[in-house]
Amino acid sequence: QGSRGIYYASTIHFFDLACWITEERPIEVFTYGTAFLPSVAAVNEADTVMVLMKLASGAIVSINNSYGTYYGYDERIEVVGAKAMAQSGFKQSHEFRILNEDGRHSSPLVEGWYQHMEQTYMDELDAFVDMLEGKPQTNATLIDGLRAQIIAEATRVSQKERRPVSLDWSELDELEHNT
C-alpha cells in the first residue's frame, strides 16, 4: 500500500500540535485539498490542503500545508480563540507567535526542517536514556498518536466527500480509560 497522502505524511503533526496547544480535541473538521504537482494529481492525492478544525470551546484551528508551492515546502497553523491566538509555520521570519491579553510574544524557530529534526532526534535519545534511568516521561502517548490518526482520516473523508466531518471520541476515551 502506498502513501496515505499529505494528511498522514505531514499534516498529522499539526493535528497533534493543535491538540497540544489547545488541550482539546476537534469536534468537527472541514478540508479543501488540491494537487498542483502532476505526480501527485496522477495518484489522485492532494499536495496542497487547508484544514479547519472546530473545537468544543468554540476555538477554530486553521492548518495550511503544501508540497506544491514554487517557493518551497509550506506548513502553517493558527489557533484562534476568545482569549488568545497562536501561530506557527515556516515563515520568512521563522517565528512562533502568541497574541493574548498580556501582549505579543514570539520566539525564534530553527531555519529549516533538517535543522529542526536534528534537535528532535537528540531530544528523543535523551528521553530514551531518561526512561532507562526511571525518570518521569513526558513524551507523546499511544493515545496522542491514535488521536492524530483519527483526525487525519476525518480530513481525508472531508476532502473526498466535500463536507464537514464530525468526530466521535467515545471509543478513544474508552481505550484511554482502560489503559
Coordinates of N, CA and C in Angstrom, one line a residue:
Q1 N 0.8 -1.2 0.0 CA 0.0 0.0 0.0 C 0.9 1.2 0.0
G2 N 0.5 2.2 -0.8 CA 1.3 3.5 -0.9 C 1.0 4.4 0.2
S3 N 1.4 5.7 0.0 CA 1.2 6.7 0.9 C -0.3 7.0 1.2
R4 N -0.6 7.4 2.4 CA -1.9 7.8 2.8 C -2.1 9.3 2.5
G5 N -1.2 9.9 1.8 CA -1.4 11.3 1.4 C -0.8 12.3 2.4
I6 N -1.0 13.5 2.1 CA -0.4 14.6 2.8 C -0.9 14.7 4.2
Y7 N -2.2 14.3 4.5 CA -2.7 14.3 5.8 C -1.9 13.4 6.8
Y8 N -1.5 12.2 6.3 CA -0.8 11.3 7.1 C 0.7 11.6 7.1
A9 N 1.2 12.1 6.0 CA 2.6 12.3 5.8 C 3.2 13.5 6.6
S10 N 2.4 14.6 6.6 CA 3.0 15.7 7.3 C 1.9 16.5 8.1
T11 N 0.7 16.7 7.6 CA -0.3 17.5 8.3 C -0.6 16.8 9.6
I12 N -0.5 15.6 9.8 CA -0.8 14.8 11.0 C 0.0 15.4 12.2
H13 N 1.2 15.9 12.0 CA 1.9 16.5 13.1 C 1.3 17.8 13.6
F14 N 0.6 18.5 12.7 CA -0.1 19.7 13.1 C -1.4 19.4 13.8
F15 N -2.0 18.2 13.5 CA -3.2 17.8 14.3 C -2.8 17.6 15.7
D16 N -1.7 16.9 15.9 CA -1.1 16.6 17.2 C -0.8 18.0 17.9
L17 N -0.1 18.9 17.2 CA 0.3 20.2 17.7 C -1.0 21.0 18.2
A18 N -2.0 21.0 17.3 CA -3.2 21.7 17.7 C -3.8 21.2 19.0
C19 N -3.9 19.9 19.1 CA -4.5 19.3 20.3 C -3.6 19.6 21.6
W20 N -2.3 19.7 21.4 CA -1.4 20.0 22.5 C -1.5 21.5 22.8
I21 N -1.5 22.4 21.8 CA -1.7 23.8 22.1 C -3.0 24.1 22.8
T22 N -4.1 23.5 22.4 CA -5.4 23.9 22.9 C -5.8 23.0 24.1
E23 N -5.1 21.9 24.2 CA -5.6 20.9 25.2 C -7.0 20.5 25.0
E24 N -7.4 20.4 23.7 CA -8.7 20.0 23.3 C -8.5 19.1 22.0
R25 N -9.6 18.4 21.7 CA -9.7 17.6 20.5 C -10.8 18.3 19.6
P26 N -10.6 18.2 18.3 CA -11.6 18.8 17.4 C -12.9 18.0 17.5
I27 N -14.0 18.7 17.3 CA -15.3 18.0 17.3 C -15.8 18.0 15.8
E28 N -15.2 18.8 14.9 CA -15.5 18.7 13.5 C -14.3 19.2 12.7
V29 N -14.2 18.7 11.5 CA -13.1 19.1 10.6 C -13.7 19.4 9.2
F30 N -13.2 20.3 8.5 CA -13.5 20.6 7.1 C -12.3 20.8 6.3
T31 N -12.1 20.2 5.2 CA -10.9 20.2 4.4 C -11.1 20.5 3.0
Y32 N -10.2 21.4 2.4 CA -10.1 21.5 1.0 C -8.7 21.0 0.6
G33 N -8.6 20.3 -0.5 CA -7.3 19.9 -1.0 C -7.3 19.9 -2.5
T34 N -6.1 20.1 -3.0 CA -5.9 20.1 -4.5 C -4.5 19.6 -4.8
A35 N -4.3 19.4 -6.0 CA -2.9 18.9 -6.5 C -2.4 19.8 -7.6
F36 N -1.3 20.5 -7.3 CA -0.6 21.3 -8.3 C 0.5 20.5 -9.0
L37 N 1.0 19.5 -8.3 CA 2.1 18.7 -8.8 C 1.5 17.6 -9.7
P38 N 1.9 17.4 -10.9 CA 1.3 16.4 -11.8 C 1.5 15.0 -11.2
S39 N 2.6 14.7 -10.6 CA 2.9 13.4 -10.0 C 1.9 13.1 -8.8
V40 N 1.5 14.1 -8.1 CA 0.6 13.9 -7.0 C -0.9 13.7 -7.6
A41 N -1.2 14.6 -8.6 CA -2.5 14.5 -9.2 C -2.7 13.1 -9.9
A42 N -1.7 12.6 -10.4 CA -1.7 11.3 -11.1 C -2.2 10.1 -10.2
V43 N -1.9 10.3 -8.9 CA -2.4 9.2 -7.9 C -3.6 9.7 -7.1
N44 N -4.2 10.7 -7.6 CA -5.5 11.2 -7.0 C -5.3 11.6 -5.5
E45 N -4.2 12.3 -5.2 CA -3.9 12.8 -3.9 C -3.8 14.3 -4.0
A46 N -3.7 15.0 -2.8 CA -3.6 16.4 -2.7 C -2.1 16.7 -2.3
D47 N -1.6 17.8 -2.8 CA -0.3 18.3 -2.4 C -0.4 19.6 -1.7
T48 N -1.6 20.2 -1.7 CA -1.9 21.5 -1.0 C -3.3 21.4 -0.3
V49 N -3.3 21.6 1.0 CA -4.5 21.4 1.8 C -4.7 22.6 2.7
M50 N -6.0 22.8 3.0 CA -6.4 23.8 4.1 C -7.4 23.0 5.0
V51 N -7.1 23.0 6.2 CA -8.0 22.2 7.2 C -8.5 23.2 8.2
L52 N -9.8 23.2 8.5 CA -10.4 23.9 9.6 C -10.9 22.9 10.6
M53 N -10.5 23.1 11.8 CA -11.0 22.3 12.9 C -11.7 23.1 13.9
K54 N -12.9 22.7 14.3 CA -13.8 23.3 15.3 C -13.6 22.6 16.6
L55 N -13.3 23.3 17.7 CA -13.2 22.7 19.0 C -14.4 22.9 19.8
A56 N -14.6 22.1 20.8 CA -15.8 22.2 21.7 C -15.9 23.6 22.3
S57 N -14.7 24.2 22.6 CA -14.7 25.5 23.3 C -15.2 26.6 22.4
G58 N -15.3 26.3 21.1 CA -15.6 27.4 20.1 C -14.4 27.9 19.3
A59 N -13.2 27.5 19.8 CA -11.9 27.9 19.1 C -11.9 27.2 17.8
I60 N -11.2 27.9 16.8 CA -11.1 27.4 15.5 C -9.6 27.3 15.2
V61 N -9.2 26.1 14.6 CA -7.8 25.9 14.2 C -7.8 25.8 12.7
S62 N -6.8 26.6 12.1 CA -6.6 26.5 10.7 C -5.2 26.0 10.4
I63 N -5.1 25.0 9.5 CA -3.9 24.4 9.2 C -3.7 24.4 7.7
N64 N -2.6 25.0 7.2 CA -2.3 25.0 5.8 C -1.0 24.2 5.6
N65 N -1.0 23.4 4.5 CA 0.1 22.6 4.3 C 0.3 22.4 2.8
S66 N 1.5 22.5 2.2 CA 1.6 22.3 0.8 C 3.0 21.8 0.4
Y67 N 3.0 20.8 -0.5 CA 4.2 20.3 -1.1 C 4.4 21.0 -2.5
G68 N 3.3 21.6 -2.9 CA 3.3 22.1 -4.3 C 3.5 23.6 -4.5
T69 N 4.2 24.3 -3.6 CA 4.4 25.7 -3.8 C 5.7 25.9 -4.5
Y70 N 5.8 26.9 -5.3 CA 7.1 27.2 -6.0 C 8.1 27.9 -5.1
Y71 N 7.7 28.4 -4.0 CA 8.6 28.9 -3.0 C 9.1 28.0 -2.0
G72 N 8.7 26.7 -2.1 CA 9.2 25.6 -1.2 C 8.1 25.1 -0.4
Y73 N 8.5 24.1 0.4 CA 7.5 23.4 1.3 C 6.9 24.4 2.3
D74 N 5.6 24.4 2.5 CA 4.9 25.4 3.3 C 4.0 24.7 4.2
E75 N 4.1 25.0 5.5 CA 3.2 24.5 6.5 C 3.0 25.6 7.6
R76 N 1.7 25.7 7.9 CA 1.3 26.8 8.9 C 0.1 26.3 9.8
I77 N 0.1 26.8 11.0 CA -1.0 26.5 11.9 C -1.4 27.8 12.6
E78 N -2.7 28.0 12.8 CA -3.1 29.1 13.6 C -4.3 28.7 14.4
V79 N -4.3 29.0 15.7 CA -5.4 28.7 16.6 C -5.9 30.0 17.1
V80 N -7.3 30.2 16.9 CA -7.9 31.4 17.3 C -9.0 31.1 18.3
G81 N -9.0 31.8 19.4 CA -10.0 31.7 20.4 C -10.3 33.0 21.0
A82 N -11.2 33.1 22.0 CA -11.6 34.3 22.6 C -10.5 35.0 23.4
K83 N -9.6 34.2 24.0 CA -8.6 34.8 24.9 C -7.2 34.9 24.2
A84 N -7.0 34.2 23.1 CA -5.6 34.2 22.6 C -5.6 33.7 21.2
M85 N -4.5 33.9 20.5 CA -4.3 33.4 19.2 C -2.8 32.9 19.2
A86 N -2.6 31.7 18.6 CA -1.2 31.2 18.4 C -1.0 30.8 17.0
Q87 N 0.2 31.2 16.5 CA 0.6 30.9 15.1 C 1.9 30.2 15.0
S88 N 2.1 29.4 14.1 CA 3.4 28.8 13.8 C 3.5 28.4 12.4
G89 N 4.8 28.4 11.8 CA 5.0 27.9 10.5 C 6.3 28.3 10.0
F90 N 6.7 27.9 8.8 CA 7.9 28.2 8.2 C 7.8 29.5 7.4
K91 N 7.7 30.6 8.2 CA 7.6 31.9 7.6 C 8.9 32.5 7.4
Q92 N 9.1 33.6 6.7 CA 10.4 34.2 6.4 C 11.0 34.5 7.7
S93 N 10.3 35.0 8.7 CA 10.9 35.4 10.0 C 11.1 34.2 10.9
H94 N 10.7 33.0 10.6 CA 10.9 31.8 11.3 C 10.6 32.0 12.8
E95 N 9.4 32.4 13.1 CA 9.0 32.6 14.5 C 7.7 32.0 14.8
F96 N 7.5 31.7 16.1 CA 6.2 31.3 16.6 C 5.7 32.4 17.4
R97 N 4.4 32.7 17.2 CA 3.8 33.9 17.9 C 2.6 33.5 18.7
I98 N 2.4 34.1 19.8 CA 1.1 34.0 20.6 C 0.7 35.5 20.9
L99 N -0.6 35.8 20.6 CA -1.1 37.1 20.9 C -2.2 36.8 21.9
N100 N -2.1 37.5 23.1 CA -3.2 37.3 24.1 C -3.3 38.6 24.9
E101 N -4.0 38.5 26.0 CA -4.3 39.7 26.8 C -3.0 40.3 27.4
D102 N -1.9 39.5 27.5 CA -0.6 40.0 28.0 C 0.2 40.6 26.9
G103 N -0.2 40.6 25.7 CA 0.5 41.2 24.6 C 1.0 40.2 23.5
R104 N 2.0 40.6 22.8 CA 2.5 39.7 21.7 C 3.8 39.1 22.2
H105 N 3.9 37.8 22.0 CA 5.1 37.0 22.4 C 5.6 36.2 21.2
S106 N 6.9 36.1 21.1 CA 7.4 35.3 20.0 C 8.7 34.7 20.4
S107 N 9.1 33.6 19.7 CA 10.4 33.0 19.9 C 10.9 32.5 18.6
P108 N 12.2 32.6 18.3 CA 12.7 32.2 17.0 C 12.6 30.7 16.9
L109 N 12.4 30.2 15.6 CA 12.4 28.8 15.3 C 13.7 28.5 14.5
V110 N 14.0 27.3 14.4 CA 15.1 26.9 13.6 C 14.9 27.2 12.1
E111 N 16.0 27.3 11.3 CA 15.9 27.7 9.9 C 15.1 26.8 9.0
G112 N 15.2 25.5 9.2 CA 14.6 24.6 8.3 C 14.2 23.2 8.9
W113 N 13.6 22.4 8.1 CA 13.2 21.1 8.6 C 14.3 20.2 9.1
Y114 N 15.4 20.1 8.3 CA 16.5 19.3 8.8 C 17.2 19.8 10.1
Q115 N 17.3 21.1 10.2 CA 17.9 21.6 11.4 C 16.9 21.3 12.6
H116 N 15.6 21.4 12.4 CA 14.6 21.1 13.4 C 14.7 19.6 13.8
M117 N 14.8 18.7 12.8 CA 14.8 17.3 13.1 C 16.1 16.9 13.8
E118 N 17.2 17.5 13.6 CA 18.4 17.2 14.3 C 18.3 17.3 15.8
Q119 N 17.7 18.4 16.3 CA 17.5 18.6 17.7 C 16.4 17.6 18.2
T120 N 15.4 17.3 17.4 CA 14.4 16.3 17.8 C 15.0 15.0 18.1
Y121 N 15.8 14.5 17.2 CA 16.5 13.2 17.4 C 17.3 13.2 18.7
M122 N 18.0 14.3 18.9 CA 18.8 14.4 20.2 C 17.9 14.4 21.4
D123 N 16.8 15.1 21.3 CA 15.8 15.1 22.4 C 15.2 13.7 22.6
E124 N 14.9 13.0 21.6 CA 14.3 11.7 21.7 C 15.3 10.7 22.3
L125 N 16.6 10.8 22.0 CA 17.6 10.0 22.6 C 17.8 10.3 24.1
D126 N 17.7 11.6 24.4 CA 17.7 12.0 25.8 C 16.5 11.4 26.6
A127 N 15.3 11.4 26.0 CA 14.1 10.9 26.6 C 14.3 9.4 26.8
F128 N 14.9 8.7 25.8 CA 15.1 7.3 25.9 C 16.0 6.9 27.1
V129 N 17.1 7.7 27.2 CA 18.0 7.5 28.3 C 17.3 7.7 29.7
D130 N 16.5 8.8 29.7 CA 15.8 9.2 30.9 C 14.8 8.0 31.3
M131 N 14.2 7.4 30.3 CA 13.3 6.3 30.6 C 14.0 5.1 31.2
L132 N 15.2 4.8 30.6 CA 16.0 3.7 31.1 C 16.5 4.0 32.5
E133 N 16.6 5.3 32.9 CA 17.0 5.6 34.2 C 15.9 5.8 35.2
G134 N 14.6 5.5 34.7 CA 13.4 5.6 35.5 C 12.9 6.9 35.8
K135 N 13.3 7.9 35.0 CA 12.8 9.3 35.2 C 11.4 9.4 34.6
P136 N 10.6 10.4 35.1 CA 9.3 10.6 34.6 C 9.3 10.9 33.1
Q137 N 8.3 10.4 32.4 CA 8.2 10.6 30.9 C 7.2 11.6 30.6
T138 N 7.5 12.4 29.6 CA 6.6 13.5 29.1 C 6.4 13.4 27.6
N139 N 6.8 12.2 27.0 CA 6.6 12.0 25.6 C 5.2 11.8 25.2
A140 N 4.9 11.9 23.9 CA 3.6 11.7 23.4 C 3.2 10.2 23.7
T141 N 2.0 9.9 23.9 CA 1.5 8.6 24.2 C 0.9 7.9 22.9
L142 N 0.6 6.7 23.1 CA -0.2 5.9 22.0 C -1.5 6.6 21.7
I143 N -2.1 7.1 22.8 CA -3.4 7.8 22.6 C -3.2 9.1 21.8
D144 N -2.2 9.8 22.0 CA -1.9 11.0 21.2 C -1.8 10.6 19.8
G145 N -1.0 9.6 19.5 CA -0.9 9.1 18.1 C -2.2 8.7 17.4
L146 N -3.0 7.9 18.2 CA -4.3 7.5 17.7 C -5.2 8.7 17.4
R147 N -5.1 9.7 18.3 CA -5.9 10.9 18.1 C -5.6 11.6 16.8
A148 N -4.3 11.7 16.5 CA -3.9 12.4 15.3 C -4.3 11.5 14.1
Q149 N -4.3 10.2 14.2 CA -4.7 9.3 13.1 C -6.2 9.5 12.8
I150 N -7.0 9.6 13.9 CA -8.4 9.8 13.7 C -8.7 11.1 13.0
I151 N -8.0 12.1 13.4 CA -8.2 13.4 12.7 C -7.8 13.4 11.3
A152 N -6.6 12.7 11.0 CA -6.1 12.6 9.6 C -7.2 11.9 8.8
E153 N -7.7 10.8 9.2 CA -8.7 10.1 8.4 C -10.0 10.9 8.2
A154 N -10.4 11.7 9.2 CA -11.6 12.6 9.1 C -11.3 13.6 8.0
T155 N -10.1 14.1 7.9 CA -9.8 15.2 6.9 C -9.8 14.6 5.5
R156 N -9.3 13.3 5.4 CA -9.4 12.6 4.1 C -10.8 12.5 3.6
V157 N -11.7 12.1 4.6 CA -13.1 11.9 4.3 C -13.7 13.2 3.9
S158 N -13.4 14.3 4.6 CA -13.9 15.6 4.4 C -13.6 16.0 3.0
Q159 N -12.3 15.9 2.6 CA -11.9 16.3 1.2 C -12.6 15.5 0.2
K160 N -12.6 14.2 0.3 CA -13.2 13.3 -0.7 C -14.7 13.5 -0.8
E161 N -15.4 13.7 0.3 CA -16.9 13.9 0.3 C -17.3 15.4 0.2
R162 N -16.3 16.3 0.3 CA -16.6 17.7 0.3 C -17.7 18.2 1.3
R163 N -17.4 17.8 2.5 CA -18.3 18.1 3.6 C -17.6 18.1 4.9
P164 N -18.2 18.8 5.9 CA -17.6 18.8 7.3 C -17.8 17.3 7.8
V165 N -16.9 16.9 8.7 CA -16.9 15.6 9.3 C -16.9 15.8 10.8
S166 N -17.9 15.2 11.5 CA -17.9 15.3 13.0 C -17.1 14.1 13.5
L167 N -16.5 14.4 14.7 CA -15.6 13.4 15.3 C -16.2 12.9 16.6
D168 N -16.2 11.6 16.7 CA -16.7 10.9 17.9 C -15.5 10.3 18.6
W169 N -15.3 10.8 19.9 CA -14.1 10.4 20.6 C -14.5 9.3 21.6
S170 N -15.7 8.7 21.6 CA -16.1 7.8 22.7 C -15.2 6.5 22.7
E171 N -14.9 5.9 21.6 CA -14.0 4.7 21.5 C -12.6 5.0 22.0
L172 N -12.0 6.2 21.6 CA -10.7 6.5 22.1 C -10.7 6.8 23.6
D173 N -11.8 7.5 24.1 CA -11.9 7.7 25.5 C -12.0 6.4 26.3
E174 N -12.7 5.4 25.8 CA -12.8 4.1 26.4 C -11.4 3.4 26.5
L175 N -10.7 3.5 25.3 CA -9.4 2.9 25.2 C -8.5 3.5 26.2
E176 N -8.5 4.9 26.3 CA -7.6 5.6 27.2 C -7.9 5.2 28.7
H177 N -9.2 5.1 28.9 CA -9.7 4.8 30.3 C -9.2 3.4 30.7
N178 N -9.1 2.5 29.8 CA -8.8 1.1 30.0 C -7.3 0.8 29.9
T179 N -6.5 1.8 29.6 CA -5.0 1.5 29.5 C -4.3 2.2 30.7

